[in-house]
JSON list of C-alpha atoms in Angstrom, two decimals:
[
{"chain": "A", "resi": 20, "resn": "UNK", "atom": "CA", "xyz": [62.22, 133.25, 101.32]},
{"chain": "A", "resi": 21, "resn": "UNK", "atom": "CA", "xyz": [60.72, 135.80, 99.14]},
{"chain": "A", "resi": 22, "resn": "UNK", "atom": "CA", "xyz": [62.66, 138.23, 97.30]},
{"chain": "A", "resi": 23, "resn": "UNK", "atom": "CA", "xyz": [62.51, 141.88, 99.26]},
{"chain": "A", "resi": 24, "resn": "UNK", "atom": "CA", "xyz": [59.74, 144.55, 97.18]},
{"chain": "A", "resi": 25, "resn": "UNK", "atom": "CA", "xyz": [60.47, 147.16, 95.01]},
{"chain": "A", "resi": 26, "resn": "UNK", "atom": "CA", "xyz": [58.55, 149.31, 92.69]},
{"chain": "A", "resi": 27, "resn": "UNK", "atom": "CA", "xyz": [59.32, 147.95, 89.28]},
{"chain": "A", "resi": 28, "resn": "UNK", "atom": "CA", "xyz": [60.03, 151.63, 88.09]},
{"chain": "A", "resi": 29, "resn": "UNK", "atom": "CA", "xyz": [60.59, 155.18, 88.87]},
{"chain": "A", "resi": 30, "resn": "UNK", "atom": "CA", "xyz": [61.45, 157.95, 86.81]},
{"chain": "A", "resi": 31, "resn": "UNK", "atom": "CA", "xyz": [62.43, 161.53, 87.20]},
{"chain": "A", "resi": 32, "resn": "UNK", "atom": "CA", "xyz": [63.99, 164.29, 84.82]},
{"chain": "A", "resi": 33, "resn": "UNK", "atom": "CA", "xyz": [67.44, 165.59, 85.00]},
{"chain": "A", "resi": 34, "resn": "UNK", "atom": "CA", "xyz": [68.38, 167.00, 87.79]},
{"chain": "A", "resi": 35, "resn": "UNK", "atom": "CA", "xyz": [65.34, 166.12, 89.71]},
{"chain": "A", "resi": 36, "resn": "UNK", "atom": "CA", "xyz": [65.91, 163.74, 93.02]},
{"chain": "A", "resi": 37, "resn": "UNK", "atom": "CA", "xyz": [64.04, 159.90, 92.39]},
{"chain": "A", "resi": 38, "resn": "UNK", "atom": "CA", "xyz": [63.75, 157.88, 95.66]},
{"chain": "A", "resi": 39, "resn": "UNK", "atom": "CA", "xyz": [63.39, 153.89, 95.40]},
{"chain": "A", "resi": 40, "resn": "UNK", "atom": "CA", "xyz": [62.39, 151.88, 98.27]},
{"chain": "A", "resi": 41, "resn": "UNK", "atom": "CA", "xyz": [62.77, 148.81, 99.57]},
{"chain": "A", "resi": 42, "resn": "UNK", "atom": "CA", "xyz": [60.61, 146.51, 101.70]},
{"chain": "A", "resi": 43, "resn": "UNK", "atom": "CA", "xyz": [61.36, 143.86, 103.79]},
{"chain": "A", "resi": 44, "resn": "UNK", "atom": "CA", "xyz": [60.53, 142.79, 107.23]},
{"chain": "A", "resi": 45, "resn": "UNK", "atom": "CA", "xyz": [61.90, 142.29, 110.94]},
{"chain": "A", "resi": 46, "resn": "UNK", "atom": "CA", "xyz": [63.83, 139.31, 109.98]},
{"chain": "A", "resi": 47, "resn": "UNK", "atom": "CA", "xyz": [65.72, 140.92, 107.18]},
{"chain": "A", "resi": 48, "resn": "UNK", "atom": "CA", "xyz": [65.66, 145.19, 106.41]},
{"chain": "A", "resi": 49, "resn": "UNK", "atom": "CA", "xyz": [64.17, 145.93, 109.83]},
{"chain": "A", "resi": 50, "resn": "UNK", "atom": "CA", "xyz": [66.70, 143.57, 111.79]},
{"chain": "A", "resi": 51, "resn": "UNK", "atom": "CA", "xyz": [69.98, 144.55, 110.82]},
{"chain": "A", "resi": 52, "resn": "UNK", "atom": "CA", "xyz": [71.50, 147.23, 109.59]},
{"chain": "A", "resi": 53, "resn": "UNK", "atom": "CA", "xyz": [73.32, 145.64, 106.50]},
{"chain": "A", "resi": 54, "resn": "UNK", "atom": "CA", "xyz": [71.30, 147.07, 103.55]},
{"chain": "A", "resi": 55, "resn": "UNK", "atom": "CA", "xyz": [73.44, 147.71, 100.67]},
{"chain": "A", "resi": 56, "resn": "UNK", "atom": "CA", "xyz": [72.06, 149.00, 96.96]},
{"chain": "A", "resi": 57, "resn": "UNK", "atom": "CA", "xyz": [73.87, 147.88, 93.38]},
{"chain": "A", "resi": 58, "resn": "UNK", "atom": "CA", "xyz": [73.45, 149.67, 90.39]},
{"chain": "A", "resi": 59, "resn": "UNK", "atom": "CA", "xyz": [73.10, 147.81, 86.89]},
{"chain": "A", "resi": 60, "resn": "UNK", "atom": "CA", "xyz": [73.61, 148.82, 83.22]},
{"chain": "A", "resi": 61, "resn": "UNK", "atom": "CA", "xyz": [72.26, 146.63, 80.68]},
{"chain": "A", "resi": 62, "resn": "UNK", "atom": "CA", "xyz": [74.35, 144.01, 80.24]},
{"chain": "A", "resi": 63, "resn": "UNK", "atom": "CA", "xyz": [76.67, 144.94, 83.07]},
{"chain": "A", "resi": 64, "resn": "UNK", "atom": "CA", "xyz": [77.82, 143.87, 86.36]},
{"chain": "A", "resi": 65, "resn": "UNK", "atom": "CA", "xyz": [76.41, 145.24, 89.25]},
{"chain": "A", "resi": 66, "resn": "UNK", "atom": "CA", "xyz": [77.77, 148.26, 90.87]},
{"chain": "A", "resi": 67, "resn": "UNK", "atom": "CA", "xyz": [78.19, 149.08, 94.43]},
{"chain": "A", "resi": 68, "resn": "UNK", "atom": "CA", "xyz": [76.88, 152.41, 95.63]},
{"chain": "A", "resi": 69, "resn": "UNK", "atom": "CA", "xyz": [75.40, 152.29, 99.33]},
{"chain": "A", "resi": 70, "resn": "UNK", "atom": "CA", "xyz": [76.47, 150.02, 102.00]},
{"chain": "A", "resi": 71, "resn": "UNK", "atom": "CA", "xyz": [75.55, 149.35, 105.52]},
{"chain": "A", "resi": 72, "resn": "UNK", "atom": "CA", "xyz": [72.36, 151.65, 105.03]},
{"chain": "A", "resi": 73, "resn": "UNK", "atom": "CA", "xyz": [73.61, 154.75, 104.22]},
{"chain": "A", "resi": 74, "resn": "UNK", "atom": "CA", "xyz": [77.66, 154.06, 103.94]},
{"chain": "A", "resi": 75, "resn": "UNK", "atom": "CA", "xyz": [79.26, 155.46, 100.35]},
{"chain": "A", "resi": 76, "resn": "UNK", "atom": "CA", "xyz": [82.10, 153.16, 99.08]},
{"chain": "A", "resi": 77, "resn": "UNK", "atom": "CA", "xyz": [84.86, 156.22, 97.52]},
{"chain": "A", "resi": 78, "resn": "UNK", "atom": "CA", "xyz": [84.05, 157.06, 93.88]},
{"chain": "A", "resi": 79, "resn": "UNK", "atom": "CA", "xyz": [80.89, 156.93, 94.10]},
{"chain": "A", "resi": 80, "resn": "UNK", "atom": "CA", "xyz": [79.15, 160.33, 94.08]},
{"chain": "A", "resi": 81, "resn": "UNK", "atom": "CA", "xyz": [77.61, 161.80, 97.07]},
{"chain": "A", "resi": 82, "resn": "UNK", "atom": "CA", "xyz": [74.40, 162.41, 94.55]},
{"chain": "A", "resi": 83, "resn": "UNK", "atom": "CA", "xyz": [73.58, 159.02, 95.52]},
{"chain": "A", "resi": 84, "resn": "UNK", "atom": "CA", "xyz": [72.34, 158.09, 99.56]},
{"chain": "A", "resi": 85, "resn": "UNK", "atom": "CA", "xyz": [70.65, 155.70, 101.55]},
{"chain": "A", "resi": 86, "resn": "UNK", "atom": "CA", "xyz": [68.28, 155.68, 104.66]},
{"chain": "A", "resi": 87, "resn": "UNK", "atom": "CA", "xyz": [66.30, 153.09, 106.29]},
{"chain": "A", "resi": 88, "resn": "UNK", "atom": "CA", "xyz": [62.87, 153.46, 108.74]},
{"chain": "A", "resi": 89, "resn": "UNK", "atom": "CA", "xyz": [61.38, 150.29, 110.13]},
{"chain": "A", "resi": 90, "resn": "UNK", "atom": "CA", "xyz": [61.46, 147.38, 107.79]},
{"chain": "A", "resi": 91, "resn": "UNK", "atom": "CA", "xyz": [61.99, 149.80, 104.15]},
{"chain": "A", "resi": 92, "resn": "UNK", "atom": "CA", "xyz": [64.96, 151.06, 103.33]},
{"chain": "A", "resi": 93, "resn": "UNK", "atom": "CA", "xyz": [65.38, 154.19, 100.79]},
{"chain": "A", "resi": 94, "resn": "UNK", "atom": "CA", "xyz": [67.51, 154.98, 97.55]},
{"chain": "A", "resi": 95, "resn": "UNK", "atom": "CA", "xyz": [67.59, 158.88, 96.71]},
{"chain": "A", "resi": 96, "resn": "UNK", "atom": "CA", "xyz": [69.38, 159.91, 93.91]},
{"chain": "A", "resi": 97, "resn": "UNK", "atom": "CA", "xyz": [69.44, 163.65, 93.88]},
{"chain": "A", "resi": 98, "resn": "UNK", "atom": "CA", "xyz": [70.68, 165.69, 90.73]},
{"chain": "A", "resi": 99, "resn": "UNK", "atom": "CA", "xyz": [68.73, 163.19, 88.54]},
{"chain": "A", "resi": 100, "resn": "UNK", "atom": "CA", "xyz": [71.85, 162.34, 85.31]},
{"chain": "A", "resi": 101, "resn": "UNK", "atom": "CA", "xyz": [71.09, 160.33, 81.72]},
{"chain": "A", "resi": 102, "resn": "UNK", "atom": "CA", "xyz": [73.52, 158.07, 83.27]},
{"chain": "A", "resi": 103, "resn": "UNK", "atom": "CA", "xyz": [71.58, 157.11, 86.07]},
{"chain": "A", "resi": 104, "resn": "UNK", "atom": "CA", "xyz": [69.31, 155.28, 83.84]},
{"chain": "A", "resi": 105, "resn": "UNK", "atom": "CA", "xyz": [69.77, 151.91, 85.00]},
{"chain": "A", "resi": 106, "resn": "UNK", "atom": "CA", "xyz": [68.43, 148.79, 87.12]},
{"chain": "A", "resi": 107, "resn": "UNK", "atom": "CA", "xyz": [68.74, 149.42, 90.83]},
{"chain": "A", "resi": 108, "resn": "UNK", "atom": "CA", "xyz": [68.64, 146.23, 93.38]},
{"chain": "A", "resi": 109, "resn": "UNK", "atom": "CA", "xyz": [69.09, 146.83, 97.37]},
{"chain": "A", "resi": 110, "resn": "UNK", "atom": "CA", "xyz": [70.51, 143.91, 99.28]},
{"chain": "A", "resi": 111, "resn": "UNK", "atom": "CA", "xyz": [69.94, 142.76, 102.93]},
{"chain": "A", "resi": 112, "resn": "UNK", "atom": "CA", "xyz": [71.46, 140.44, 105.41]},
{"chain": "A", "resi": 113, "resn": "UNK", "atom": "CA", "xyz": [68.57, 138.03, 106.79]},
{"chain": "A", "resi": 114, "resn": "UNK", "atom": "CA", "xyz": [70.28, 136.37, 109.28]},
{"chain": "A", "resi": 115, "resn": "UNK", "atom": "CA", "xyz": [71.61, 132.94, 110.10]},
{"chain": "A", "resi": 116, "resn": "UNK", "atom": "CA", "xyz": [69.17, 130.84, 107.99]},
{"chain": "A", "resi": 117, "resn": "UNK", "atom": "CA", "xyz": [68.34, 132.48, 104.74]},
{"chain": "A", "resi": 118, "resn": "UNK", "atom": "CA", "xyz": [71.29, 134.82, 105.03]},
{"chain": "A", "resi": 119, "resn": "UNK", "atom": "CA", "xyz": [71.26, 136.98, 102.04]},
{"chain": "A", "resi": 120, "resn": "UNK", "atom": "CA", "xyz": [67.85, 138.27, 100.23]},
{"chain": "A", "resi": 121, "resn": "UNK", "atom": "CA", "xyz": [68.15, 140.52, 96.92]},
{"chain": "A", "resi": 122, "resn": "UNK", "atom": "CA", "xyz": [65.22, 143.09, 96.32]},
{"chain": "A", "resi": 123, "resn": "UNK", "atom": "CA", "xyz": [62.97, 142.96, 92.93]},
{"chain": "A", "resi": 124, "resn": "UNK", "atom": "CA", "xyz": [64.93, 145.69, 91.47]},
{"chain": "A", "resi": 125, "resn": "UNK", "atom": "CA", "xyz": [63.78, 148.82, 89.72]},
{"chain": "A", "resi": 126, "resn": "UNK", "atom": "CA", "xyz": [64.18, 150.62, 86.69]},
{"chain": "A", "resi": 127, "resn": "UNK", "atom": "CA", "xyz": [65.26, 153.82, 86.48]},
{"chain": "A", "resi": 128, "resn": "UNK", "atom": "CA", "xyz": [64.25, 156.27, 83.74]},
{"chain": "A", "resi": 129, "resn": "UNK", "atom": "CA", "xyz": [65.77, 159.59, 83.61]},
{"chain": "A", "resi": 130, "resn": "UNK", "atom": "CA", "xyz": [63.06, 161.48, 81.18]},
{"chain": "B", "resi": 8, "resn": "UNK", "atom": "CA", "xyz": [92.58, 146.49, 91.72]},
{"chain": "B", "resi": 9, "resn": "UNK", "atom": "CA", "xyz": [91.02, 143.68, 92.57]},
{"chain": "B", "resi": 10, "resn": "UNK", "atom": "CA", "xyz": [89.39, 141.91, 89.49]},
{"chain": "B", "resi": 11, "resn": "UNK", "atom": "CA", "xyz": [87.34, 138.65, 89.55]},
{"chain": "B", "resi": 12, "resn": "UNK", "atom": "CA", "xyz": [86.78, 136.95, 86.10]},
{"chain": "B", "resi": 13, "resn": "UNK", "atom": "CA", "xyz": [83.67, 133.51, 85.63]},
{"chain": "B", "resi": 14, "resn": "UNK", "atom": "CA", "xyz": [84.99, 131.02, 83.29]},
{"chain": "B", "resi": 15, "resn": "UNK", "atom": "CA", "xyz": [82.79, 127.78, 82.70]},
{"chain": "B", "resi": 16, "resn": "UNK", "atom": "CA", "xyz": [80.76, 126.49, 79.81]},
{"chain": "B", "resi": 17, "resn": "UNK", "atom": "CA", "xyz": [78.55, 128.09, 78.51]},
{"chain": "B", "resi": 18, "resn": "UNK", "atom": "CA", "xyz": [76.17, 125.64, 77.44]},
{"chain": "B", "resi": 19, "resn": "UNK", "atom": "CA", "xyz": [74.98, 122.57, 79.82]},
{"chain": "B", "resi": 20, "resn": "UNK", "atom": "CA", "xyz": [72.71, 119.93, 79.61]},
{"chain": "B", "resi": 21, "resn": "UNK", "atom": "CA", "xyz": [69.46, 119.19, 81.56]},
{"chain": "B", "resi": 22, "resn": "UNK", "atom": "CA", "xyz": [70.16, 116.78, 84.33]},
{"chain": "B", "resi": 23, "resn": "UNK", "atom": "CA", "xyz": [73.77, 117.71, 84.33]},
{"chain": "B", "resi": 24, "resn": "UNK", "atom": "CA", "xyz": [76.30, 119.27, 86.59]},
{"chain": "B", "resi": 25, "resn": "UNK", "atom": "CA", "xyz": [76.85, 123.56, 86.11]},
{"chain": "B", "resi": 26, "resn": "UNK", "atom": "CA", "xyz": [80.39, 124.27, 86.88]},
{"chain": "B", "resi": 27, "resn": "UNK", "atom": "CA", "xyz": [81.78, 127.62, 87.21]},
{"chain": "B", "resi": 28, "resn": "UNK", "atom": "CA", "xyz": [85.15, 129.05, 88.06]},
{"chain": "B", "resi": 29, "resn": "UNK", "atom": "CA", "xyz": [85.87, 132.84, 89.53]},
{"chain": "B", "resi": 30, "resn": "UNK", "atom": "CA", "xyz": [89.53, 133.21, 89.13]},
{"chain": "B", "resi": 31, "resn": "UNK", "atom": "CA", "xyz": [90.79, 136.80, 91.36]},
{"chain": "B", "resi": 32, "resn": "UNK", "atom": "CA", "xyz": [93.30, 138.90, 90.72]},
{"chain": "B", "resi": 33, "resn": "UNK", "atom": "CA", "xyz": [94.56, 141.84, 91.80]},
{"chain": "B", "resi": 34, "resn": "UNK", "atom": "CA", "xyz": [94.56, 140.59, 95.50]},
{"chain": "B", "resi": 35, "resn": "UNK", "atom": "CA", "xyz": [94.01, 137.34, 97.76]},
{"chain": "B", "resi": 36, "resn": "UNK", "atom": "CA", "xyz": [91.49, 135.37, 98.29]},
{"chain": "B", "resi": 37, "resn": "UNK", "atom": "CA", "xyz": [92.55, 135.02, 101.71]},
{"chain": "B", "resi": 38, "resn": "UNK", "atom": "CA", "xyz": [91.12, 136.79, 104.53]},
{"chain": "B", "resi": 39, "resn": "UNK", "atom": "CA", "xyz": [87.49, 137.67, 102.81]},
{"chain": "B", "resi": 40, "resn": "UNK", "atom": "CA", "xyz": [84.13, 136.32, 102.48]},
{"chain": "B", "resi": 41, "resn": "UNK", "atom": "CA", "xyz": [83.21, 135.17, 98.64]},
{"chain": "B", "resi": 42, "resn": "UNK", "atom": "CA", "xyz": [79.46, 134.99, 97.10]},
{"chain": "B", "resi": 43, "resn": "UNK", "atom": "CA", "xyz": [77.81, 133.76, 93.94]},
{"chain": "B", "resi": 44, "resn": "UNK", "atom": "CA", "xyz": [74.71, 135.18, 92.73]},
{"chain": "B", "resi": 45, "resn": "UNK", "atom": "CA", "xyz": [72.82, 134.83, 88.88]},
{"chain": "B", "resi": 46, "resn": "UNK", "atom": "CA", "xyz": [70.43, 136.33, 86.95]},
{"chain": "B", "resi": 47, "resn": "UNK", "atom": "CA", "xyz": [67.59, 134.78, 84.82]},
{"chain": "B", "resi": 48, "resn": "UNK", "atom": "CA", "xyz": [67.31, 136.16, 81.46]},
{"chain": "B", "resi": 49, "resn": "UNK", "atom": "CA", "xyz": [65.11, 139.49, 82.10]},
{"chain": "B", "resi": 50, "resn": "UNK", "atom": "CA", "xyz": [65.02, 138.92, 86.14]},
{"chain": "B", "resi": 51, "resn": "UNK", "atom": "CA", "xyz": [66.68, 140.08, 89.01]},
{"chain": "B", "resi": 52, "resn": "UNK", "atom": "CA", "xyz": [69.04, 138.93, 91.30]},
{"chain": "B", "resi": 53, "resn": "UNK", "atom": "CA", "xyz": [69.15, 136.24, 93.18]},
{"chain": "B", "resi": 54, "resn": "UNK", "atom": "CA", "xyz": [71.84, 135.40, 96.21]},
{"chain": "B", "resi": 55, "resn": "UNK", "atom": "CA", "xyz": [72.89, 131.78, 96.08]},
{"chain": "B", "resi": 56, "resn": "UNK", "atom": "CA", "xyz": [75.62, 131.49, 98.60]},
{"chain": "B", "resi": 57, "resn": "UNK", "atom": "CA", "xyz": [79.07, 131.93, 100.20]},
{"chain": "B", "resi": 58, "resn": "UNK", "atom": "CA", "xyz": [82.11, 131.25, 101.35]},
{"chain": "B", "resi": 59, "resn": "UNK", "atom": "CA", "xyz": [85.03, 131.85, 103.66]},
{"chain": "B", "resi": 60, "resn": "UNK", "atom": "CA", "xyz": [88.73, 131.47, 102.38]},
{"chain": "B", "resi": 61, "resn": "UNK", "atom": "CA", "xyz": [88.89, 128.85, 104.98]},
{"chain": "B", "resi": 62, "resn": "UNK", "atom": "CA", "xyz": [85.83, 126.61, 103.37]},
{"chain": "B", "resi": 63, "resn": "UNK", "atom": "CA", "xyz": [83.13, 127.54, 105.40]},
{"chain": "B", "resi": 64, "resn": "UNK", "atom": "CA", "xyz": [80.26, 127.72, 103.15]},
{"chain": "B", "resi": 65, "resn": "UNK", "atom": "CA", "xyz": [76.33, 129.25, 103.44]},
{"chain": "B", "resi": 66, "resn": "UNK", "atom": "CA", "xyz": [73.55, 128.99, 101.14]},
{"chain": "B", "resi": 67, "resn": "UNK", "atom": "CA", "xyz": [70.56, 130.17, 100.65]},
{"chain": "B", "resi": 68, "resn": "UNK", "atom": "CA", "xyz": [67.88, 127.57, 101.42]},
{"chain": "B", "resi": 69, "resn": "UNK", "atom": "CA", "xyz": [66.62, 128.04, 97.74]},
{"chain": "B", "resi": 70, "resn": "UNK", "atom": "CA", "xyz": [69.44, 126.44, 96.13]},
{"chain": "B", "resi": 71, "resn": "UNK", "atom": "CA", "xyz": [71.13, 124.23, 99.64]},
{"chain": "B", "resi": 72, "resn": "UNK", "atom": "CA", "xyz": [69.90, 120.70, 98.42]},
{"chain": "B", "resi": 73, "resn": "UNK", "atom": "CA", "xyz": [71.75, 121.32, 94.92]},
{"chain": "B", "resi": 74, "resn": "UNK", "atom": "CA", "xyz": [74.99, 123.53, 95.02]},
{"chain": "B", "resi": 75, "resn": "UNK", "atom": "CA", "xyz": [78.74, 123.39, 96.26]},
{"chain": "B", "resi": 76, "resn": "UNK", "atom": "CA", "xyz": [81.07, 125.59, 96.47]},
{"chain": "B", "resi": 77, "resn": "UNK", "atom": "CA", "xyz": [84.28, 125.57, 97.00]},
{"chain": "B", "resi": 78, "resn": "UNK", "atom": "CA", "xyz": [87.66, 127.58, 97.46]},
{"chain": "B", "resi": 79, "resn": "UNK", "atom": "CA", "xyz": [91.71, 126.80, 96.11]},
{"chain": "B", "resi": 80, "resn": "UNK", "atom": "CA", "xyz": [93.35, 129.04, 97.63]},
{"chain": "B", "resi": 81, "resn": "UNK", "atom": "CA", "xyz": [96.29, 127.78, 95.72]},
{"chain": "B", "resi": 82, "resn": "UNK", "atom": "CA", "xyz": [94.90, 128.86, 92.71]},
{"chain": "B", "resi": 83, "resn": "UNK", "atom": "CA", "xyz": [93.07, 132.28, 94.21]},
{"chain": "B", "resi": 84, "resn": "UNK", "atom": "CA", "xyz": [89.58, 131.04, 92.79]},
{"chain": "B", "resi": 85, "resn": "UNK", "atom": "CA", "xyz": [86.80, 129.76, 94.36]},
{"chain": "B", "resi": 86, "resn": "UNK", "atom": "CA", "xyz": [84.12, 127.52, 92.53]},
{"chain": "B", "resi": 87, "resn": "UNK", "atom": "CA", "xyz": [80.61, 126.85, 91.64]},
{"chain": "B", "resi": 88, "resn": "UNK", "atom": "CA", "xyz": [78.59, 123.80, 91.22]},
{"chain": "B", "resi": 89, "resn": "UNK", "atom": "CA", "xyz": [74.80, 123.37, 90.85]},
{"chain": "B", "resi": 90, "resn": "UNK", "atom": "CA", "xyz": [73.71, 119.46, 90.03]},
{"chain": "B", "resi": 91, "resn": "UNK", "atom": "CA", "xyz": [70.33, 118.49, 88.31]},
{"chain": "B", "resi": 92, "resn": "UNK", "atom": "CA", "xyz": [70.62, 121.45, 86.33]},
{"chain": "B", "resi": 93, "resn": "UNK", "atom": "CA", "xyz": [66.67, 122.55, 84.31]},
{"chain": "B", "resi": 94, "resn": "UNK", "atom": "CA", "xyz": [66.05, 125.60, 81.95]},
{"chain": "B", "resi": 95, "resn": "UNK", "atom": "CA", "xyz": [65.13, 127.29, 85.36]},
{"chain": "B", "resi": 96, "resn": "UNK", "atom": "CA", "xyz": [69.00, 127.53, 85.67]},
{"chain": "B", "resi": 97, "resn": "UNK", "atom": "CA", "xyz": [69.58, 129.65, 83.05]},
{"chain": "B", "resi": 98, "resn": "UNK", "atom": "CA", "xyz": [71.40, 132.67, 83.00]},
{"chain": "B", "resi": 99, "resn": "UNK", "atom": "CA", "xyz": [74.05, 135.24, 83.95]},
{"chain": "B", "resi": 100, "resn": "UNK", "atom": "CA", "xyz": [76.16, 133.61, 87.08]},
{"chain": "B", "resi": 101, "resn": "UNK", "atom": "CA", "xyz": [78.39, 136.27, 89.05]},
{"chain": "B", "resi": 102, "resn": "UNK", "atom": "CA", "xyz": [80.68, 135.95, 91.41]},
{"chain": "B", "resi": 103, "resn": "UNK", "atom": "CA", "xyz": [81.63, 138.71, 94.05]},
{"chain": "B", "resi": 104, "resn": "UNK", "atom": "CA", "xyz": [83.90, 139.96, 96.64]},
{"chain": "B", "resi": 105, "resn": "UNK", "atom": "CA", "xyz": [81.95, 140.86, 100.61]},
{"chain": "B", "resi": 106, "resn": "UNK", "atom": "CA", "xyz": [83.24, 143.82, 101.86]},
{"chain": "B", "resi": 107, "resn": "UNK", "atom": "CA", "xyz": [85.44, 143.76, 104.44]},
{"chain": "B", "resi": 108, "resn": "UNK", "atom": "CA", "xyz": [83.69, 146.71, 107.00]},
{"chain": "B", "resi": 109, "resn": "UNK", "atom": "CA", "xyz": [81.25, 144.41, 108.14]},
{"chain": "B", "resi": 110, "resn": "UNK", "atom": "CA", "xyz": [81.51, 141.50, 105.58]},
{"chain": "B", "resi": 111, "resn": "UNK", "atom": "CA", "xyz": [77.60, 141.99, 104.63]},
{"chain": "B", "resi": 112, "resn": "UNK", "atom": "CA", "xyz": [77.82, 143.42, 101.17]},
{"chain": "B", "resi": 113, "resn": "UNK", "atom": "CA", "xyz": [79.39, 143.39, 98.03]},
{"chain": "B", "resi": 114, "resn": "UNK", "atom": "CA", "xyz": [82.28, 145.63, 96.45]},
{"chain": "B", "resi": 115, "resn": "UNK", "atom": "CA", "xyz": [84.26, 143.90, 94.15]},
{"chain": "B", "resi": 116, "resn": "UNK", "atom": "CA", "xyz": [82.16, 141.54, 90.76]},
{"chain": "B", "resi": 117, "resn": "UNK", "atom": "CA", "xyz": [82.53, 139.80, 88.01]},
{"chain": "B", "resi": 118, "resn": "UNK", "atom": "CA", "xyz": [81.45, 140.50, 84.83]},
{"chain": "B", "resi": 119, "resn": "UNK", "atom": "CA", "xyz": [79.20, 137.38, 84.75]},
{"chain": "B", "resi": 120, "resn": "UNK", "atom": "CA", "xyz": [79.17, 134.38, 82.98]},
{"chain": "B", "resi": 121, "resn": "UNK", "atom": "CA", "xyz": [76.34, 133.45, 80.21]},
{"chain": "B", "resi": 122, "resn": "UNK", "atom": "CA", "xyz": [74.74, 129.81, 80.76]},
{"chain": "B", "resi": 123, "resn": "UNK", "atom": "CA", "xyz": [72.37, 128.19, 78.89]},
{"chain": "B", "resi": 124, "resn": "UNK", "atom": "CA", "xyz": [70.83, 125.04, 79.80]},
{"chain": "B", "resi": 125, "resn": "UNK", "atom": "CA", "xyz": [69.98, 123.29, 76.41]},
{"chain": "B", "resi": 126, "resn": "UNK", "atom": "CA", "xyz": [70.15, 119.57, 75.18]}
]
């Protein structure tokens, strides 16, 4: 079961929107909607921010949304902050056999 | 606030048993869905199973043939155990809390727990 792909990096300047994607297939991103997206500092434990596709958990600001179109699913973070800078990993459900599949993750870089 | 803590060694030999703790607080372990996950030094994620309060377990084929885990629901903790561990083992363990809306993601983690696999 590979991992689902993401672009190792993206990077945008403040205030600017940065989208990261997220590839899978039928069996996993295009076959359920259950695509949720972590944030990670260095050193950190991941962070919630996007669940179910495009769901926000509270506290987390609306800067951040998801989306999904056939088997990729999309990360925009609009108002681009120095805090944003982080490792980003989306998350899918991939059914009864190999369950759960992490992405590659991607770096952000706020310039 | 629910708050999940890894507690384990931190250093484990090759060919030996990795055993990890999450002890929750903050709430019950009843009534939710519970995962581990780890990290490999400079890597991503990667998913390595679940379970139920009740005991039902899932894992991900990658690790199936060498990991239990378990619940105490006595104890509000749930548990971690990888056998025939190698340096491929390495790294940050997490556990984490699914989500109750439709149980398929993660809200609540730990803050992970460092393990090297050394002789």
């Amino acid at each position: 079961q590979s991992a689902l792909t993401q672009p190792p990096s993206v990077s945008g300047s403040p205030g600017q929107s940065v989208t990261v994607s997220c590839t899978g297939t039928s069996s996993d991103v295009g076959g359920y909607d259950y695509v949720s997206w972590y944030q990670q500092h260095p050193g950190k434990a991941p962070k919630l921010l996007i669940y179910d596709v495009s769901e926000r958990p509270s506290g987390v600001p609306d800067r951040f949304s998801g989306s999904k179109s056939g088997n990729t699913a999309s990360l925009t973070i609009s108002g681009l902050q120095a805090g944003d800078e982080a490792d980003y990993y989306c998350y899918s459900y991939a059914g009864a056999y190999i369950h759960y599949v992490f992405g590659t993750g991607t770096k952000v870089t706020v310039l | 606030q629910v708050q999940l803590q890894e507690s384990g060694p931190g250093l484990v030999r090759p060919s030996e048993t990795l055993s990890l703790n999450c002890i929750v607080s903050g709430g019950s372990i009843n009534g939710y869905y519970w995962s581990w996950s780890r990290q490999p030094p400079g890597r991503g994620l990667e998913w390595i199973g679940w379970i139920h309060y009740s005991g039902t377990t899932r894992y991900s084929p990658s690790f199936e043939s060498r990991v239990t885990i378990s619940a105490d629901t006595s104890k509000n903790q749930f548990s971690l155990k990888v056998n025939s561990v190698t340096a491929a083992d390495a790294g940050v363990y997490f556990c984490a809390r699914y989500g109750l809306e439709s149980q398929k993601f993660l809200d609540y983690w730990g803050r992970g727990a460092l393990v090297t696999v050394s002789s």
